[in-house]
Coordinates of C-alpha atoms in Angstrom, one line a residue:
Chain A
M82 CA -63.3 -163.6 107.3
S83 CA -65.3 -161.3 108.0
T84 CA -68.7 -162.0 109.9
L85 CA -70.5 -158.3 110.0
E86 CA -73.1 -157.9 112.8
I87 CA -75.4 -155.5 113.2
K88 CA -77.0 -155.2 116.5
D89 CA -80.3 -152.6 116.8
L90 CA -78.9 -149.9 114.6
Q91 CA -80.7 -146.7 115.4
V92 CA -79.8 -143.9 113.0
S93 CA -81.0 -140.4 112.9
V94 CA -80.0 -137.6 109.8
E95 CA -80.5 -133.6 110.9
T96 CA -83.0 -132.1 109.4
E97 CA -84.9 -128.6 109.2
D98 CA -87.3 -129.6 111.7
G99 CA -84.4 -131.9 113.8
P100 CA -83.3 -134.8 114.0
K101 CA -85.3 -137.6 111.9
E102 CA -84.8 -140.9 112.7
I103 CA -84.7 -143.0 110.1
L104 CA -83.5 -146.7 111.1
K105 CA -85.4 -147.9 113.8
G106 CA -83.9 -150.8 115.2
V107 CA -82.3 -153.0 112.4
T108 CA -80.5 -156.3 113.6
L109 CA -79.0 -158.4 110.9
T110 CA -75.7 -160.3 110.9
I111 CA -74.1 -161.5 107.8
N112 CA -71.5 -164.5 107.9
S113 CA -68.4 -164.8 106.1
G114 CA -69.5 -166.1 102.6
E115 CA -72.8 -164.7 102.4
T116 CA -74.8 -162.9 100.3
H117 CA -77.8 -161.3 101.8
A118 CA -80.0 -159.0 99.4
I119 CA -82.0 -155.8 101.2
M120 CA -85.5 -155.0 99.0
G121 CA -87.7 -152.0 100.2
P122 CA -89.3 -149.0 98.7
N123 CA -88.7 -145.8 98.0
G124 CA -87.3 -144.2 101.4
S125 CA -87.8 -147.1 103.8
G126 CA -83.7 -146.5 104.8
K127 CA -82.4 -148.7 103.2
S128 CA -79.9 -146.5 101.5
T129 CA -78.9 -145.2 104.7
L130 CA -78.2 -148.5 106.3
A131 CA -75.2 -149.2 104.1
Y132 CA -74.4 -145.8 104.1
S133 CA -74.6 -145.7 108.1
I134 CA -72.1 -149.1 108.1
A135 CA -69.7 -146.9 105.7
G136 CA -69.8 -143.8 108.1
H137 CA -70.8 -141.5 106.2
P138 CA -70.4 -137.8 108.3
K139 CA -74.6 -137.2 107.8
Y140 CA -75.9 -139.9 109.7
S141 CA -75.2 -139.8 113.5
I142 CA -75.7 -143.5 115.2
T143 CA -78.2 -143.3 118.0
G144 CA -78.3 -146.3 118.9
G145 CA -77.3 -150.3 118.6
T146 CA -73.5 -151.7 117.3
V147 CA -71.9 -152.8 114.3
T148 CA -69.0 -155.3 114.2
L149 CA -66.9 -156.5 111.6
D150 CA -65.7 -159.8 112.9
G151 CA -65.8 -158.7 116.0
E152 CA -64.5 -154.9 115.6
D153 CA -66.6 -152.6 116.4
V154 CA -67.1 -150.5 113.1
L155 CA -68.7 -147.2 114.5
E156 CA -65.7 -146.3 116.3
M157 CA -64.0 -145.9 113.0
S158 CA -63.0 -143.1 110.3
V159 CA -64.8 -144.2 107.2
D160 CA -61.5 -144.8 105.9
E161 CA -60.0 -147.4 108.4
R162 CA -64.2 -148.8 107.4
A163 CA -62.7 -149.8 104.2
K164 CA -58.9 -150.9 105.4
A165 CA -61.1 -153.2 107.5
G166 CA -62.3 -155.3 104.6
L167 CA -65.8 -152.8 104.0
F168 CA -66.5 -151.5 100.0
L169 CA -69.2 -149.1 99.4
A170 CA -70.6 -149.3 95.7
M171 CA -72.3 -146.3 95.5
Q172 CA -76.1 -145.3 94.0
Y173 CA -75.2 -141.9 93.0
P174 CA -70.7 -142.5 92.8
V175 CA -69.5 -138.9 93.3
E176 CA -67.2 -136.7 90.5
V177 CA -64.1 -136.0 91.5
P178 CA -62.7 -133.2 88.6
G179 CA -59.5 -133.4 87.7
V180 CA -58.0 -137.2 89.5
S181 CA -57.6 -139.4 86.6
V182 CA -59.1 -143.3 87.9
A183 CA -55.6 -144.3 87.5
N184 CA -54.6 -141.9 90.2
F185 CA -57.2 -142.9 92.4
L186 CA -57.1 -146.7 91.6
R187 CA -53.4 -146.4 92.8
T188 CA -54.3 -143.8 95.7
A189 CA -56.8 -146.6 97.1
K190 CA -55.0 -149.7 97.0
T191 CA -51.6 -147.6 98.2
A192 CA -53.8 -146.5 101.6
L193 CA -55.3 -150.0 101.9
D194 CA -52.0 -152.1 101.3
G195 CA -50.1 -150.1 102.9
E196 CA -47.4 -150.0 100.2
A197 CA -47.7 -149.4 96.0
P198 CA -48.9 -152.1 94.5
K199 CA -46.4 -153.6 92.0
L200 CA -45.8 -151.8 88.5
R201 CA -45.8 -154.7 86.6
T202 CA -49.0 -156.4 88.0
W203 CA -50.2 -153.4 88.6
V204 CA -51.0 -151.9 85.1
K205 CA -51.7 -155.4 84.2
D206 CA -55.2 -156.2 87.0
V207 CA -56.4 -152.6 86.3
N208 CA -57.0 -153.3 82.3
G209 CA -58.6 -157.0 83.3
A210 CA -60.6 -155.6 85.5
M211 CA -61.8 -152.5 83.0
N212 CA -61.8 -154.6 80.7
K213 CA -64.4 -156.9 82.4
M214 CA -66.5 -154.6 83.3
H215 CA -66.4 -153.7 78.9
L216 CA -64.8 -150.4 80.2
D217 CA -62.2 -149.1 77.3
P218 CA -58.2 -148.9 78.8
S219 CA -58.9 -145.4 78.3
F220 CA -61.0 -144.7 80.7
S221 CA -58.0 -144.9 83.3
Q222 CA -57.0 -141.1 81.7
R223 CA -60.6 -139.6 82.3
S224 CA -61.5 -137.8 85.5
V225 CA -62.9 -140.2 88.9
N226 CA -66.6 -140.3 87.3
E227 CA -66.8 -136.9 85.4
G228 CA -68.7 -137.3 82.5
F229 CA -69.6 -140.3 83.0
S230 CA -72.8 -142.5 81.9
G231 CA -74.8 -143.8 84.9
G232 CA -74.2 -147.4 83.4
E233 CA -69.8 -146.6 83.2
K234 CA -69.9 -145.2 86.9
K235 CA -71.6 -147.9 88.2
R236 CA -69.4 -150.6 86.0
H237 CA -66.4 -148.7 87.2
E238 CA -67.8 -149.4 91.1
I239 CA -67.3 -153.4 90.3
A240 CA -64.3 -153.0 88.7
Q241 CA -62.7 -151.1 91.6
L242 CA -64.6 -154.4 93.9
D243 CA -62.5 -156.3 91.3
I244 CA -58.9 -154.1 92.0
L245 CA -59.3 -152.9 95.6
D246 CA -60.8 -156.7 96.7
P247 CA -62.8 -155.9 100.3
A248 CA -63.7 -158.1 102.5
F249 CA -67.4 -157.3 102.6
A250 CA -69.2 -155.4 99.5
L251 CA -72.2 -153.1 100.5
L252 CA -73.7 -152.6 96.8
D253 CA -76.2 -150.2 97.2
E254 CA -78.9 -149.5 93.9
I255 CA -76.1 -151.0 92.2
D256 CA -78.5 -152.1 89.9
S257 CA -80.5 -148.8 89.4
G258 CA -80.7 -147.2 85.8
L259 CA -79.2 -150.1 84.6
D260 CA -79.9 -151.6 80.9
I261 CA -80.0 -155.2 80.6
D262 CA -76.5 -155.5 79.1
A263 CA -74.5 -153.7 81.6
L264 CA -76.8 -155.0 84.1
K265 CA -75.3 -158.9 82.6
V266 CA -71.4 -156.7 83.0
V267 CA -72.1 -155.8 86.6
S268 CA -73.5 -159.3 88.0
D269 CA -71.2 -161.6 86.1
G270 CA -68.3 -158.9 88.7
I271 CA -70.6 -159.6 91.5
N272 CA -70.6 -163.0 90.8
D273 CA -66.8 -162.9 90.4
F274 CA -65.8 -161.5 93.8
R275 CA -68.5 -163.7 95.2
A276 CA -66.3 -166.9 93.7
R277 CA -62.9 -165.9 95.8
E278 CA -62.8 -166.8 99.2
A279 CA -65.3 -165.8 101.8
K280 CA -66.2 -163.1 100.4
S281 CA -69.6 -161.1 101.2
V282 CA -72.3 -159.0 100.1
L283 CA -74.7 -156.7 100.8
L284 CA -76.7 -156.2 97.4
I285 CA -79.3 -153.5 98.1
T286 CA -82.0 -153.3 95.9
H287 CA -85.6 -152.2 94.7
Y288 CA -85.5 -154.9 92.1
T289 CA -86.3 -158.5 91.4
R290 CA -84.7 -158.0 88.2
I291 CA -80.6 -158.3 89.8
L292 CA -81.6 -161.2 91.9
R293 CA -81.7 -163.4 88.9
Y294 CA -78.7 -163.2 87.9
V295 CA -77.1 -162.0 91.1
K296 CA -78.7 -165.2 93.8
P297 CA -78.7 -164.2 96.8
D298 CA -78.4 -167.0 100.2
R299 CA -81.0 -164.7 102.2
V300 CA -83.5 -161.8 101.2
H301 CA -84.9 -159.3 103.6
V302 CA -87.9 -156.9 103.1
F303 CA -86.8 -153.4 104.2
V304 CA -90.3 -151.3 105.5
A305 CA -90.2 -147.9 107.7
G306 CA -86.5 -148.7 108.9
R307 CA -86.7 -152.0 109.8
I308 CA -86.3 -155.4 108.5
A309 CA -90.0 -156.2 107.8
E310 CA -89.5 -159.9 106.6
S311 CA -86.7 -162.4 106.2
G312 CA -86.2 -165.3 104.3
G313 CA -84.0 -167.6 101.4
P314 CA -84.1 -166.6 97.4
E315 CA -88.0 -167.6 96.9
L316 CA -89.2 -164.0 99.5
A317 CA -87.9 -162.0 96.2
E318 CA -90.3 -164.6 94.3
E319 CA -93.2 -163.5 96.1
L320 CA -91.8 -159.5 96.1
E321 CA -91.8 -160.3 92.4
A322 CA -95.1 -161.6 92.2
N323 CA -96.8 -159.2 94.9
G324 CA -94.6 -156.3 95.6
Y325 CA -94.6 -154.1 98.9
E326 CA -98.3 -153.7 98.8
K327 CA -98.5 -155.9 101.6
Y328 CA -96.0 -154.4 104.0
T329 CA -96.5 -150.5 103.3
T330 CA -100.1 -150.8 104.2
A331 CA -99.6 -153.3 107.2
G332 CA -96.9 -150.4 108.2
V333 CA -99.6 -147.5 108.9
Chain B
M190 CA -59.3 -104.8 55.8
T191 CA -62.7 -102.5 54.3
A192 CA -64.3 -99.6 54.7
A193 CA -67.3 -101.0 56.7
V194 CA -65.3 -103.3 58.6
Q195 CA -62.7 -99.5 59.6
E196 CA -65.9 -97.7 60.6
A197 CA -66.9 -100.6 62.9
L198 CA -64.1 -100.2 64.8
E199 CA -64.5 -96.0 65.2
L200 CA -65.6 -97.1 68.5
D201 CA -68.4 -94.8 70.8
K202 CA -66.9 -93.2 73.8
V203 CA -68.8 -95.6 76.5
E204 CA -69.8 -94.4 79.6
S205 CA -68.4 -96.9 81.9
H206 CA -67.8 -97.8 85.3
L207 CA -65.8 -100.3 83.7
H208 CA -64.0 -98.4 81.4
P209 CA -62.2 -95.8 83.3
E210 CA -60.3 -92.9 81.6
G211 CA -56.6 -93.3 81.6
S212 CA -53.7 -91.1 81.4
F213 CA -49.9 -90.9 80.7
D214 CA -49.9 -88.0 83.6
V215 CA -49.2 -89.2 87.3
E216 CA -51.1 -86.8 88.6
A217 CA -54.3 -87.1 87.0
H218 CA -53.8 -90.0 89.3
E219 CA -54.8 -89.0 92.5
V220 CA -53.2 -91.2 95.3
P221 CA -55.8 -94.1 97.0
K222 CA -57.1 -93.8 99.9
G223 CA -58.8 -97.6 99.9
R224 CA -62.3 -96.6 99.7
E225 CA -62.2 -96.3 95.7
E226 CA -63.6 -98.7 93.7
I227 CA -60.6 -100.2 91.8
W228 CA -58.5 -100.1 95.3
R229 CA -61.1 -101.0 97.7
F230 CA -59.6 -104.2 98.2
T231 CA -55.7 -103.9 97.7
P232 CA -53.8 -103.4 101.2
L233 CA -52.8 -99.9 100.3
K234 CA -50.5 -100.0 103.7
R235 CA -48.2 -103.0 102.3
L236 CA -47.7 -100.9 99.0
K237 CA -44.1 -99.8 100.9
G238 CA -45.5 -96.6 98.9
I239 CA -45.4 -96.9 95.6
H240 CA -49.5 -95.7 95.3
D241 CA -48.3 -93.3 96.7
S242 CA -44.6 -91.2 95.6
A243 CA -42.2 -93.9 96.8
P244 CA -39.0 -93.4 94.6
F245 CA -38.1 -95.9 92.5
A246 CA -34.6 -97.1 90.7
D247 CA -33.5 -99.5 88.8
G248 CA -31.7 -102.7 90.5
A249 CA -35.1 -104.2 92.2
T250 CA -34.6 -107.2 89.8
K251 CA -32.0 -108.8 88.1
V252 CA -33.7 -109.9 84.0
E253 CA -32.1 -112.9 82.7
V254 CA -33.0 -114.2 79.4
E255 CA -33.8 -117.4 77.4
A256 CA -34.9 -116.6 74.1
A257 CA -35.9 -119.4 71.9
A258 CA -34.8 -119.5 68.6
G259 CA -36.3 -117.2 66.5
V260 CA -37.0 -114.2 68.8
T261 CA -35.1 -111.0 69.8
V262 CA -35.1 -110.0 73.3
E263 CA -34.0 -106.4 73.1
T264 CA -33.6 -103.2 75.6
V265 CA -34.9 -100.4 74.3
A266 CA -34.6 -96.8 75.5
A267 CA -37.4 -95.4 77.5
D268 CA -38.5 -93.5 74.6
A269 CA -38.9 -96.1 72.3
D270 CA -42.3 -95.8 69.9
V271 CA -42.5 -99.8 70.4
R272 CA -43.7 -97.9 74.0
G273 CA -47.1 -98.0 73.9
T274 CA -48.2 -99.9 71.0
S275 CA -50.2 -102.1 72.9
G276 CA -52.6 -99.0 74.2
L277 CA -52.2 -99.3 77.6
V278 CA -52.7 -96.1 79.2
P279 CA -52.3 -96.4 82.6
T280 CA -55.7 -96.4 84.6
D281 CA -54.6 -96.4 88.2
R282 CA -51.5 -94.4 89.9
V283 CA -49.0 -97.4 90.3
S284 CA -49.4 -97.9 86.7
A285 CA -48.9 -94.4 85.3
R286 CA -45.9 -93.9 88.1
A287 CA -44.1 -97.0 87.3
W288 CA -44.4 -96.1 82.8
A289 CA -43.3 -92.3 84.3
A290 CA -39.9 -94.5 86.2
S291 CA -39.0 -97.1 84.0
T292 CA -35.7 -96.0 82.5
G293 CA -36.2 -98.2 79.9
A294 CA -38.0 -101.3 78.4
T295 CA -37.5 -105.0 77.1
V296 CA -38.5 -106.0 73.8
V297 CA -39.7 -109.5 72.8
R298 CA -40.6 -109.5 69.5
V299 CA -41.5 -112.5 66.7
P300 CA -41.0 -111.4 63.5
T301 CA -43.9 -112.4 60.8
D302 CA -44.6 -115.7 60.4
T303 CA -42.0 -117.1 62.1
V304 CA -43.5 -120.7 64.5
V305 CA -41.5 -120.9 67.3
E306 CA -40.6 -124.2 68.9
G307 CA -39.8 -123.9 73.3
A308 CA -41.0 -121.4 75.2
T309 CA -38.9 -117.9 75.6
I310 CA -38.2 -117.0 79.4
I311 CA -37.6 -113.3 81.4
R312 CA -37.1 -114.6 84.2
H313 CA -36.1 -111.8 87.0
Q314 CA -35.0 -112.2 90.6
G315 CA -35.9 -110.0 93.3
T316 CA -32.2 -108.7 94.9
G317 CA -33.7 -108.0 98.4
S318 CA -33.2 -104.3 97.4
E319 CA -35.4 -102.1 99.1
T320 CA -36.0 -99.4 96.6
A321 CA -38.5 -99.7 94.1
G322 CA -38.4 -100.9 90.6
A323 CA -40.7 -99.9 87.8
G324 CA -40.5 -102.4 85.0
H325 CA -41.9 -101.9 81.1
A326 CA -41.9 -105.3 78.8
V327 CA -43.6 -105.5 75.2
I328 CA -44.6 -108.4 73.6
V329 CA -44.8 -108.0 70.3
A330 CA -45.8 -111.0 68.0
E331 CA -46.1 -110.2 64.5
K332 CA -48.5 -111.1 61.9
F333 CA -48.9 -114.5 61.5
A334 CA -46.6 -115.9 64.2
K335 CA -46.7 -118.2 67.2
A336 CA -44.9 -118.3 69.7
T337 CA -44.6 -119.0 74.3
V338 CA -43.8 -116.1 76.3
V339 CA -42.6 -116.6 80.0
L340 CA -42.5 -114.3 82.8
V341 CA -41.1 -115.5 85.7
F342 CA -40.8 -113.3 89.3
E343 CA -38.8 -114.3 91.9
G344 CA -36.4 -113.8 94.9
S345 CA -37.8 -110.7 97.6
A346 CA -38.3 -107.4 95.7
V347 CA -41.0 -104.6 95.2
V348 CA -42.1 -103.7 91.5
A349 CA -44.8 -102.3 89.1
D350 CA -44.4 -102.9 86.0
N351 CA -46.2 -102.1 82.4
I352 CA -46.1 -105.6 80.0
E353 CA -47.6 -104.7 76.4
I354 CA -48.7 -107.8 74.5
V355 CA -49.2 -106.9 70.7
V356 CA -50.8 -109.7 68.9
E357 CA -50.2 -108.7 65.4
D358 CA -53.3 -110.0 62.6
G359 CA -53.4 -113.5 62.5
A360 CA -51.0 -114.4 65.1
D361 CA -50.9 -117.2 68.3
L362 CA -48.8 -115.9 71.2
T363 CA -49.2 -117.4 75.0
V364 CA -47.8 -115.1 77.5
V365 CA -48.0 -116.9 81.0
S366 CA -46.6 -114.8 84.2
V367 CA -45.6 -116.7 86.8
Q368 CA -45.3 -114.6 90.7
D369 CA -43.0 -117.1 92.5
W370 CA -42.1 -114.7 94.7
A371 CA -40.7 -114.7 97.7
D372 CA -43.1 -114.2 100.5
D373 CA -41.9 -110.4 101.6
A374 CA -42.9 -109.4 97.8
V375 CA -44.9 -106.7 96.3
H376 CA -45.5 -106.4 92.8
L377 CA -48.3 -104.9 91.1
S378 CA -48.5 -105.2 87.4
T379 CA -50.6 -103.7 84.4
Q380 CA -51.0 -106.3 81.7
H381 CA -52.4 -105.0 78.4
A382 CA -52.7 -106.8 74.9
K383 CA -54.4 -105.8 71.7
V384 CA -55.2 -108.9 69.7
G385 CA -56.2 -108.5 66.4
R386 CA -57.8 -109.5 63.4
D387 CA -58.2 -113.5 63.8
A388 CA -55.7 -113.9 66.3
T389 CA -55.1 -115.7 69.4
L390 CA -53.7 -115.3 72.6
K391 CA -53.5 -117.6 75.5
H392 CA -53.0 -114.9 78.5
V393 CA -51.9 -117.3 81.9
S394 CA -51.4 -116.0 85.5
V395 CA -50.0 -117.8 87.9
S396 CA -49.4 -116.6 91.9
F397 CA -47.6 -118.6 94.5
G398 CA -45.4 -116.2 96.8
G399 CA -45.4 -112.5 97.8
D400 CA -46.9 -110.7 100.3
V401 CA -49.0 -108.5 98.0
V402 CA -49.3 -109.1 94.9
R403 CA -51.6 -107.6 92.6
H404 CA -51.9 -108.3 88.9
D405 CA -53.9 -106.4 86.4
F406 CA -55.1 -107.6 82.5
S407 CA -57.1 -106.2 79.7
A408 CA -57.6 -106.9 76.3
E409 CA -58.6 -105.2 73.7
Y410 CA -59.4 -106.3 70.3
A411 CA -58.0 -104.3 66.9
G412 CA -59.9 -106.3 64.7
P413 CA -62.9 -108.9 64.0
G414 CA -62.3 -113.0 64.6
G415 CA -59.6 -112.1 68.1
S416 CA -59.8 -114.9 71.0
V417 CA -58.4 -114.4 74.4
E418 CA -58.6 -117.1 76.5
S419 CA -56.6 -115.7 80.1
L420 CA -55.8 -118.7 82.0
G421 CA -55.0 -117.8 86.6
L422 CA -54.2 -120.1 88.8
Y423 CA -53.1 -118.8 92.8
F424 CA -52.4 -120.2 96.2
A425 CA -52.6 -117.5 99.3
D426 CA -51.0 -118.5 101.7
E427 CA -51.2 -117.1 105.3
G428 CA -51.4 -113.1 105.5
Q429 CA -50.9 -112.9 101.6
H430 CA -52.9 -111.1 99.4
I431 CA -53.1 -111.8 95.8
E432 CA -55.5 -110.4 93.4
H433 CA -56.3 -110.5 89.7
R434 CA -58.4 -107.8 87.7
L435 CA -59.5 -108.7 84.6
F436 CA -61.2 -106.5 82.2
V437 CA -62.0 -108.1 78.5
D438 CA -63.3 -105.1 76.0
H439 CA -65.1 -106.2 72.9
T440 CA -64.1 -103.5 70.6
A441 CA -64.5 -105.9 67.8
P442 CA -67.4 -108.0 66.5
K443 CA -66.7 -111.9 66.2
T444 CA -64.2 -112.2 69.1
K445 CA -64.4 -114.3 72.1
S446 CA -63.3 -114.1 75.4
N447 CA -62.9 -116.7 78.0
V448 CA -61.8 -116.0 81.5
V449 CA -61.0 -119.3 84.1
Y450 CA -59.3 -118.3 87.0
K451 CA -59.2 -121.0 89.9
G452 CA -57.0 -120.4 93.3
A453 CA -57.2 -121.8 96.7
L454 CA -56.9 -120.7 99.9
Q455 CA -55.3 -121.6 103.3
G456 CA -54.3 -119.9 106.6
E457 CA -55.0 -116.8 108.6
K458 CA -55.4 -113.9 107.0
A459 CA -54.9 -115.5 102.6
H460 CA -56.7 -113.1 100.8
A461 CA -58.0 -113.7 96.9
V462 CA -59.7 -111.1 95.2
W463 CA -60.7 -111.7 92.1
I464 CA -62.4 -109.0 89.7
G465 CA -63.6 -110.6 86.7
N466 CA -64.9 -107.3 84.0
V467 CA -66.4 -108.3 80.7
L468 CA -67.8 -104.9 78.2
I469 CA -69.5 -105.8 75.1
R470 CA -69.8 -102.6 73.0
K471 CA -72.0 -101.7 70.6
E472 CA -69.9 -101.9 67.5
A473 CA -68.5 -106.0 69.3
E474 CA -72.0 -108.2 67.3
G475 CA -71.7 -112.0 67.2
I476 CA -68.8 -111.8 70.1
E477 CA -68.6 -114.7 72.6
T478 CA -67.8 -114.7 76.7
Y479 CA -67.3 -116.6 79.3
E480 CA -65.1 -115.7 82.8
E481 CA -65.6 -118.2 85.2
N482 CA -63.9 -117.6 88.5
R483 CA -63.1 -120.6 90.9
N484 CA -62.1 -120.4 95.1
L485 CA -61.1 -123.4 97.5
I486 CA -61.2 -122.4 100.9
L487 CA -58.5 -124.6 102.3
T488 CA -58.8 -123.6 106.2
D489 CA -60.4 -121.5 108.8
G490 CA -59.4 -117.7 108.8
A491 CA -59.2 -117.4 105.0
W492 CA -61.0 -115.1 102.8
A493 CA -62.1 -114.4 98.7
D494 CA -63.6 -112.1 97.0
S495 CA -65.1 -112.5 93.7
V496 CA -66.9 -109.9 91.7
P497 CA -67.6 -110.6 87.7
N498 CA -69.5 -108.1 86.6
L499 CA -70.6 -108.3 82.7
E500 CA -71.8 -105.0 80.5
I501 CA -73.3 -105.3 77.5
E502 CA -74.4 -102.8 75.3
T503 CA -75.9 -105.0 72.1
G504 CA -77.5 -108.1 72.1
E505 CA -76.6 -108.9 69.1
I506 CA -74.4 -111.9 70.4
E507 CA -73.4 -115.7 70.7
G508 CA -73.0 -115.9 74.1
A509 CA -72.2 -114.3 77.7
G510 CA -71.5 -115.4 80.8
H511 CA -70.1 -115.9 84.1
A512 CA -69.7 -117.7 87.2
S513 CA -67.9 -117.9 90.7
A514 CA -67.9 -119.9 93.2
I515 CA -66.3 -120.1 96.8
G516 CA -66.1 -122.5 98.4
R517 CA -64.9 -125.7 100.9
F518 CA -64.1 -129.2 100.6
D519 CA -66.6 -130.7 99.0
D520 CA -67.8 -133.4 101.8
E521 CA -69.4 -136.3 99.1
Q522 CA -66.2 -136.2 97.6
L523 CA -63.9 -136.7 101.1
F524 CA -67.1 -139.7 101.2
Y525 CA -66.6 -141.3 98.3
L526 CA -62.4 -140.7 98.4
Q527 CA -62.3 -141.7 101.8
S528 CA -64.4 -144.9 101.4
R529 CA -61.4 -146.8 99.9
G530 CA -59.1 -146.3 102.2
I531 CA -58.1 -142.8 101.1
S532 CA -57.0 -141.2 104.7
E533 CA -59.2 -137.9 105.2
T534 CA -55.3 -135.5 104.3
E535 CA -54.4 -137.4 101.5
A536 CA -58.0 -137.2 99.8
K537 CA -58.0 -133.7 100.3
R538 CA -54.8 -133.1 98.8
L539 CA -56.6 -135.6 96.2
V540 CA -58.9 -133.1 95.1
V541 CA -56.8 -129.5 95.4
H542 CA -54.0 -131.6 93.0
G543 CA -57.6 -132.5 90.7
F544 CA -59.3 -128.9 91.1
F545 CA -56.0 -127.3 89.5
N546 CA -55.5 -130.4 87.3
D547 CA -57.3 -129.3 84.5
L548 CA -55.9 -125.7 84.5
I549 CA -52.8 -126.8 84.2
R550 CA -52.9 -129.2 81.4
H551 CA -54.8 -126.2 79.6
I552 CA -51.9 -123.8 79.8
G553 CA -50.3 -126.2 77.0
V554 CA -46.1 -125.1 77.6
P555 CA -44.8 -128.3 79.3
E556 CA -42.1 -127.0 80.2
L557 CA -44.5 -125.1 83.1
E558 CA -46.4 -128.4 84.0
E559 CA -44.5 -130.1 85.8
K560 CA -43.4 -127.6 88.0
L561 CA -46.9 -125.9 88.7
T562 CA -47.4 -129.2 89.5
S563 CA -45.0 -129.3 91.7
T564 CA -45.6 -125.7 93.2
V565 CA -49.5 -126.7 94.0
E566 CA -47.8 -130.1 96.4
A567 CA -45.5 -128.1 98.0
E568 CA -47.8 -125.5 98.7
L569 CA -50.3 -128.4 100.1
A570 CA -47.4 -129.7 102.2
K571 CA -47.2 -125.8 104.1
N572 CA -50.4 -126.6 105.5
I573 CA -50.3 -130.4 105.8
N574 CA -50.2 -130.0 109.2
T575 CA -53.0 -127.8 109.3
L576 CA -55.4 -129.8 107.1
I577 CA -53.8 -133.4 109.8
T578 CA -54.9 -131.2 112.9
K579 CA -58.4 -131.1 111.1
D580 CA -58.6 -133.9 111.0
N581 CA -58.3 -135.4 115.1
A582 CA -60.3 -132.1 116.0

């Protein structure tokens, strides 16, 4: 079970000219087993939504609530949110020089489970996940995200999703910068995850392209820090045909 | 050596603050007052008088030698000819005093064409003596020899020493100096290398313990094609002063130098100083040099000074550059790790581990790698309480 409830979420960031409000009251419920897509133009605040839920220190919550199965997410530290079942795949995954992928994954898995993974199955699991993402097994010995191509970084994020097996995945522009082959590999990874029991996904994207491979249950159009419209998968098709113009001009 | 090369090596005198005139005469070096460029960062009051006129005596350290097969280690008298063969001429009073006071020298010699497996380890165990010791060592890799020599300093002592390194033509030598002193030790070391034609020197300085540790490492080239890699790793704790002064003097054409020093600092008044000087002389055409110093400040109250200097007298070079950074933890790195369930303390530990890891692997001395990694872990563990307090703050 993992139901994420976001109610009237308001978020601001510090800028040189003082605090700037980015999210202006977002309300959204994602039930267990559902995949929701959030689509919107650049600067609409859709990434801020993902980072705020994950607890990035840059964002101040000025109002509203976020709960996961009734637990107050906003009260939790970043690692507690991960332990509660949240996972954020980042648009720009961060380099951690000198820390190998293998060491990183093992440390994360141990932290999440409260015990070290069984050595016998662990290596097999990691290699399997790498293999599914078309990453060479030697990838585990490289430093986290250091010198990775854009596509490798994204595939590495999805390999983590596979291995760490959270209840709820926030995927922030996982499709950006991917060629069509890499997009299919990443989409397969997301679909594998979704096929597991009671997994929820919040897929944030600028383009409709990925939605041909990852079918959402609900689509939300995000404009100027708010959800401007919600609908079924057909809403994505409409956006594909007409773009965001209708929302951006109406919003001004 | 061809006549042209020989001629090229006749060096002009350089008017450079990077290149002070040396002297073996102690009185030619005034007692430092603390305002001199080369002393301005060093806490003179904590040097137990070795910069002034405190007496030296034997017995400050006990020396144990584990020589690898093919390497000879012997003790020679102070007037032995081998002393000075690296071209070391003291440029400060402590070095000059240690030179004058040392009663002998340890000579490590790797014979011509000998490729040595495993490291030769010279362990200096501080005896806790109140009186300072003056040390001298000469490490010689003869032509085309290949070897690794590790100097380890442990225990409590006050030591001033001169370490000479001679890398003859075509030789490949690694020298590692590990300062793993007890908290009250004072160690001022002057290490100078002469690197021959097409020879390679990897010099590594590792400083963990000690109250005041200051290392001056300099290198010059005796012919073209020589290469110096100078690596450093340090961890300054509360109240500790760790200072490294590097000087690479590109005295010959087509030579290379690469300097990478990385340090972490934690605790009140932990102080690290890094001065990286490179001089590219007129004759040093076609050289390549890069120097880099990175400091990671783990807690409040720690302080790092990092000063790279590059003086170029010829534009005919392959490349010259430097980088220097003093930073705290990167919030984005910590967020990324924490978003995978890793606690803040553990995330910080991973980042520091990674910060040093590349450098440790690069040292290329398997005997040391594990020990260095575990020492880094132990240093971090000392401070884990502070880190946890910060987490909850």
